[in-house]
Protein backbone atom coordinates (compact mmCIF):
# COMPACT_ATOMS: atom_id res chain seq x y z
CA UNK A 1 0.00 0.00 0.00
CA UNK A 2 1.20 3.56 -0.68
CA UNK A 3 2.22 5.74 2.26
CA UNK A 4 -0.79 8.02 1.75
CA UNK A 5 -4.38 7.52 0.57
CA UNK A 6 -4.75 8.35 -3.13
CA UNK A 7 -6.51 11.64 -3.85
CA UNK A 8 -8.34 11.33 -7.18
CA UNK A 9 -9.64 14.91 -7.30
CA UNK A 10 -8.17 17.20 -9.98
CA UNK A 11 -9.50 20.16 -8.01
CA UNK A 12 -8.15 20.53 -4.50
CA UNK A 13 -9.70 22.36 -1.60
CA UNK A 14 -7.87 25.46 -0.35
CA UNK A 15 -7.46 24.71 3.33
CA UNK A 16 -10.91 24.10 4.74
CA UNK A 17 -12.53 26.97 2.88
CA UNK A 18 -14.71 24.81 0.63
CA UNK A 19 -13.19 26.55 -2.40
CA UNK A 20 -11.24 24.43 -4.88
CA UNK A 21 -8.45 25.16 -7.37
CA UNK A 22 -6.76 23.09 -10.05
CA UNK A 23 -4.47 20.38 -8.66
CA UNK A 24 -1.75 21.79 -10.92
CA UNK A 25 -1.11 25.51 -11.10
CA UNK A 26 1.69 27.51 -12.70
CA UNK A 27 4.51 29.49 -11.13
CA UNK A 28 6.21 32.64 -12.40
CA UNK A 29 9.71 32.50 -10.93
CA UNK A 30 12.78 33.13 -13.13
CA UNK A 31 10.88 33.97 -16.30
CA UNK A 32 13.10 34.71 -19.27
CA UNK A 33 10.62 35.50 -22.04
CA UNK A 34 7.67 37.45 -20.68
CA UNK A 35 5.80 37.50 -23.96
CA UNK A 36 5.86 33.72 -24.29
CA UNK A 37 5.07 33.28 -20.60
CA UNK A 38 1.98 35.47 -20.96
CA UNK A 39 0.61 33.34 -23.80
CA UNK A 40 1.28 30.14 -21.87
CA UNK A 41 -0.46 31.45 -18.75
CA UNK A 42 -3.49 32.63 -20.71
CA UNK A 43 -3.78 29.25 -22.45
CA UNK A 44 -3.42 27.40 -19.15
CA UNK A 45 -6.16 29.41 -17.46
CA UNK A 46 -8.48 29.05 -20.44
CA UNK A 47 -8.00 25.28 -20.19
CA UNK A 48 -8.71 24.94 -16.49
CA UNK A 49 -5.42 25.58 -14.70
CA UNK A 50 -6.76 28.47 -12.66
CA UNK A 51 -4.07 28.69 -9.95
CA UNK A 52 -1.25 31.16 -10.69
CA UNK A 53 1.58 31.73 -8.22
CA UNK A 54 3.83 34.78 -8.07
CA UNK A 55 5.71 36.96 -5.57
CA UNK A 56 6.93 40.51 -5.11
CA UNK A 57 10.56 39.35 -5.19
CA UNK A 58 10.26 37.61 -8.56
CA UNK A 59 12.22 39.83 -10.93
CA UNK A 60 11.62 42.86 -8.69
CA UNK A 61 7.87 42.83 -9.24
CA UNK A 62 7.85 42.15 -12.98
CA UNK A 63 6.29 38.73 -12.44
CA UNK A 64 3.37 40.30 -10.58
CA UNK A 65 2.95 42.78 -13.44
CA UNK A 66 2.89 39.83 -15.87
CA UNK A 67 0.13 38.16 -13.87
CA UNK A 68 -1.74 41.45 -13.93
CA UNK A 69 -1.65 41.51 -17.73
CA UNK A 70 -2.85 37.92 -17.86
CA UNK A 71 -5.73 38.68 -15.49
CA UNK A 72 -6.84 41.59 -17.65
CA UNK A 73 -6.98 39.27 -20.66
CA UNK A 74 -8.84 36.34 -19.12
CA UNK A 75 -10.95 38.09 -16.47
CA UNK A 76 -10.42 38.36 -12.74
CA UNK A 77 -12.94 35.67 -11.88
CA UNK A 78 -11.05 33.07 -13.94
CA UNK A 79 -7.84 33.20 -11.88
CA UNK A 80 -6.94 32.22 -8.33
CA UNK A 81 -3.99 34.54 -7.61
CA UNK A 82 -1.38 33.61 -5.03
CA UNK A 83 1.39 36.08 -4.23
CA UNK A 84 4.02 36.23 -1.52
CA UNK A 85 5.41 38.93 0.76
CA UNK A 86 9.06 39.28 1.75
CA UNK A 87 9.68 38.70 5.48
CA UNK A 88 11.35 42.10 5.90
CA UNK A 89 7.91 43.73 5.60
CA UNK A 90 6.46 41.80 8.54
CA UNK A 91 7.92 44.03 11.25
CA UNK A 92 4.72 46.05 11.61
CA UNK A 93 1.15 46.19 10.44
CA UNK A 94 1.89 49.38 8.49
CA UNK A 95 4.83 47.90 6.58
CA UNK A 96 2.74 44.83 5.78
CA UNK A 97 -0.07 46.92 4.33
CA UNK A 98 2.32 49.13 2.36
CA UNK A 99 3.96 46.11 0.74
CA UNK A 100 0.62 44.42 0.09
CA UNK A 101 -0.80 47.48 -1.64
CA UNK A 102 2.31 47.71 -3.82
CA UNK A 103 1.78 44.10 -4.90
CA UNK A 104 -1.89 44.73 -5.63
CA UNK A 105 -0.98 47.76 -7.73
CA UNK A 106 1.43 45.68 -9.82
CA UNK A 107 -1.21 42.96 -10.17
CA UNK A 108 -3.91 45.47 -11.05
CA UNK A 109 -6.42 43.99 -8.59
CA UNK A 110 -8.18 45.13 -5.44
CA UNK A 111 -7.37 41.91 -3.60
CA UNK A 112 -5.59 38.62 -4.17
CA UNK A 113 -7.11 35.26 -3.42
CA UNK A 114 -4.18 34.11 -1.32
CA UNK A 115 -1.32 36.06 0.28
CA UNK A 116 1.62 34.12 1.71
CA UNK A 117 4.57 34.98 3.94
CA UNK A 118 7.43 34.03 1.61
CA UNK A 119 9.57 32.64 4.41
CA UNK A 120 9.79 33.29 8.15
CA UNK A 121 11.33 36.48 9.49
CA UNK A 122 13.90 35.06 11.90
CA UNK A 123 14.38 38.39 13.71
CA UNK A 124 10.95 38.15 15.35
CA UNK A 125 8.61 35.53 16.71
CA UNK A 126 6.36 33.56 14.38
CA UNK A 127 3.28 34.71 16.29
CA UNK A 128 4.18 38.41 16.02
CA UNK A 129 4.89 38.33 12.29
CA UNK A 130 1.75 36.33 11.56
CA UNK A 131 -0.41 38.75 13.54
CA UNK A 132 1.08 41.68 11.63
CA UNK A 133 0.58 39.84 8.35
CA UNK A 134 -3.04 39.08 9.21
CA UNK A 135 -3.73 42.75 8.42
CA UNK A 136 -3.91 41.89 4.70
CA UNK A 137 -6.96 39.76 5.47
CA UNK A 138 -8.51 42.17 7.96
CA UNK A 139 -8.18 45.06 5.49
CA UNK A 140 -9.69 43.07 2.63
CA UNK A 141 -6.50 42.87 0.57
CA UNK A 142 -6.54 39.06 0.52
CA UNK A 143 -9.34 36.54 0.74
CA UNK A 144 -7.09 33.99 2.44
CA UNK A 145 -3.63 33.93 4.00
CA UNK A 146 -0.92 31.33 4.35
CA UNK A 147 2.80 30.76 4.64
CA UNK A 148 5.70 29.46 2.58
CA UNK A 149 8.84 27.60 3.61
CA UNK A 150 7.52 27.01 7.13
CA UNK A 151 8.43 23.70 8.74
CA UNK A 152 5.97 21.74 10.84
CA UNK A 153 6.65 23.56 14.13
CA UNK A 154 6.59 26.99 12.46
CA UNK A 155 3.35 26.14 10.66
CA UNK A 156 1.76 24.95 13.88
CA UNK A 157 2.76 28.17 15.65
CA UNK A 158 1.43 30.26 12.75
CA UNK A 159 -1.92 28.46 12.86
CA UNK A 160 -2.31 29.22 16.56
CA UNK A 161 -1.22 32.86 16.16
CA UNK A 162 -4.05 34.15 13.96
CA UNK A 163 -6.99 35.98 15.48
CA UNK A 164 -9.64 36.07 12.75
CA UNK A 165 -8.04 34.64 9.60
CA UNK A 166 -6.99 31.03 9.12
CA UNK A 167 -3.73 29.75 7.68
CA UNK A 168 -4.86 27.69 4.68
CA UNK A 169 -1.65 26.94 2.73
CA UNK A 170 2.02 26.16 3.27
CA UNK A 171 4.01 26.44 0.03
CA UNK A 172 7.18 24.34 0.22
CA UNK A 173 9.75 22.52 -1.89
CA UNK A 174 8.37 19.07 -2.67
CA UNK A 175 9.04 16.69 -5.52
CA UNK A 176 9.42 12.98 -6.13
CA UNK A 177 13.18 13.57 -5.71
CA UNK A 178 12.79 15.64 -2.53
CA UNK A 179 10.25 14.02 -0.23
CA UNK A 180 11.43 15.35 3.13
CA UNK A 181 8.01 16.81 3.98
CA UNK A 182 6.45 13.35 3.91
CA UNK A 183 8.12 12.55 7.24
CA UNK A 184 6.41 15.22 9.34
CA UNK A 185 4.99 18.28 7.58
CA UNK A 186 2.69 16.57 5.09
CA UNK A 187 1.01 14.23 7.60
CA UNK A 188 0.44 17.21 9.90
CA UNK A 189 -0.95 19.33 7.04
CA UNK A 190 -3.38 16.58 6.05
CA UNK A 191 -4.62 16.25 9.61
CA UNK A 192 -4.86 20.03 10.11
CA UNK A 193 -6.62 20.70 6.79
CA UNK A 194 -3.74 22.73 5.34
CA UNK A 195 -3.08 22.66 1.60
CA UNK A 196 0.51 22.05 0.52
CA UNK A 197 1.58 23.92 -2.61
CA UNK A 198 4.62 22.09 -4.01
CA UNK A 199 7.15 24.36 -5.72
CA UNK A 200 10.01 23.09 -7.91
CA UNK A 201 8.05 19.84 -8.43
CA UNK A 202 10.09 18.94 -11.53
CA UNK A 203 13.51 19.84 -10.08
CA UNK A 204 14.25 21.87 -13.20
CA UNK A 205 13.74 18.78 -15.33
CA UNK A 206 15.84 16.39 -13.25
CA UNK A 207 12.83 14.17 -12.49
CA UNK A 208 12.71 13.19 -16.17
CA UNK A 209 16.11 11.51 -15.92
CA UNK A 210 15.38 9.26 -12.95
CA UNK A 211 15.44 5.64 -14.12
CA UNK A 212 12.58 4.55 -11.87
CA UNK A 213 10.33 7.41 -12.97
CA UNK A 214 11.18 6.60 -16.58
CA UNK A 215 10.39 2.92 -16.01
CA UNK A 216 6.87 3.66 -14.74
CA UNK A 217 6.32 6.25 -17.49
CA UNK A 218 7.19 3.71 -20.19
CA UNK A 219 5.00 1.09 -18.54
CA UNK A 220 1.85 3.25 -18.48
CA UNK A 221 2.37 5.32 -21.62
CA UNK A 222 2.98 8.66 -19.92
CA UNK A 223 6.01 10.94 -19.85
CA UNK A 224 8.37 11.09 -16.85
CA UNK A 225 7.23 14.68 -16.24
CA UNK A 226 3.61 13.54 -16.06
CA UNK A 227 4.47 10.69 -13.70
CA UNK A 228 6.42 13.00 -11.38
CA UNK A 229 3.55 15.50 -11.19
CA UNK A 230 0.91 12.80 -10.81
CA UNK A 231 2.87 11.31 -7.93
CA UNK A 232 2.49 14.62 -6.06
CA UNK A 233 -1.16 15.32 -6.79
CA UNK A 234 -2.01 11.76 -5.79
CA UNK A 235 -1.18 12.90 -2.24
CA UNK A 236 -4.05 14.36 -0.20
CA UNK A 237 -3.92 18.15 0.13
CA UNK A 238 -1.07 18.57 -2.38
CA UNK A 239 -1.14 20.99 -5.32
CA UNK A 240 1.84 21.16 -7.70
CA UNK A 241 3.01 24.47 -9.16
CA UNK A 242 5.56 23.89 -11.94
CA UNK A 243 6.74 26.74 -14.13
CA UNK A 244 7.01 26.80 -17.90
CA UNK A 245 7.20 29.31 -20.73
CA UNK A 246 6.91 26.61 -23.39
CA UNK A 247 3.50 25.75 -24.85
CA UNK A 248 4.45 22.16 -25.64
CA UNK A 249 5.72 21.71 -22.11
CA UNK A 250 2.45 23.14 -20.79
CA UNK A 251 0.46 20.58 -22.78
CA UNK A 252 2.66 17.86 -21.31
CA UNK A 253 2.06 19.22 -17.80
CA UNK A 254 -1.69 19.28 -18.35
CA UNK A 255 -1.45 15.61 -19.31
CA UNK A 256 -0.68 14.81 -15.67
CA UNK A 257 -4.35 15.45 -14.86
CA UNK A 258 -7.35 13.18 -15.36
CA UNK A 259 -5.77 9.96 -14.11
CA UNK A 260 -3.80 8.58 -11.17
CA UNK A 261 -0.91 6.23 -10.70
CA UNK A 262 -1.97 2.82 -9.42
CA UNK A 263 -1.28 1.88 -5.79
CA UNK A 264 1.35 -0.56 -7.03
CA UNK A 265 3.16 2.07 -9.11
CA UNK A 266 3.02 4.60 -6.26
CA UNK A 267 4.49 2.05 -3.88
CA UNK A 268 7.24 1.17 -6.37
CA UNK A 269 8.19 4.85 -6.72
CA UNK A 270 8.09 5.41 -2.96
CA UNK A 271 10.47 2.51 -2.38
CA UNK A 272 12.88 3.24 -5.21
CA UNK A 273 13.00 7.02 -5.75
CA UNK A 274 14.65 8.83 -2.84
CA UNK A 275 13.38 6.32 -0.26
CA UNK A 276 12.76 7.62 3.24
CA UNK A 277 14.71 6.86 6.35
CA UNK A 278 13.33 3.97 8.46
CA UNK A 279 11.50 6.37 10.77
CA UNK A 280 9.01 7.48 8.13
CA UNK A 281 5.52 6.64 9.30
CA UNK A 282 2.69 5.51 7.08
CA UNK A 283 -0.16 8.01 7.12
CA UNK A 284 -3.31 6.70 8.75
CA UNK A 285 -6.75 8.01 7.81
Coordinates of N, CA and C in Angstrom, one line a residue, residues 145-146 164-168:
X145 N -5.1 33.8 3.8 CA -3.6 33.9 4.0 C -3.0 32.6 4.3
X146 N -1.7 32.5 4.1 CA -0.9 31.3 4.3 C 0.5 31.6 4.5
X164 N -8.4 36.2 13.5 CA -9.6 36.1 12.7 C -9.5 35.3 11.5
X165 N -8.3 35.4 10.8 CA -8.0 34.6 9.6 C -7.6 33.2 10.0
X166 N -7.5 32.4 9.0 CA -7.0 31.0 9.1 C -5.8 30.8 8.1
X167 N -4.8 30.2 8.6 CA -3.7 29.8 7.7 C -4.3 28.6 6.8
X168 N -4.3 28.7 5.5 CA -4.9 27.7 4.7 C -3.8 27.0 3.8

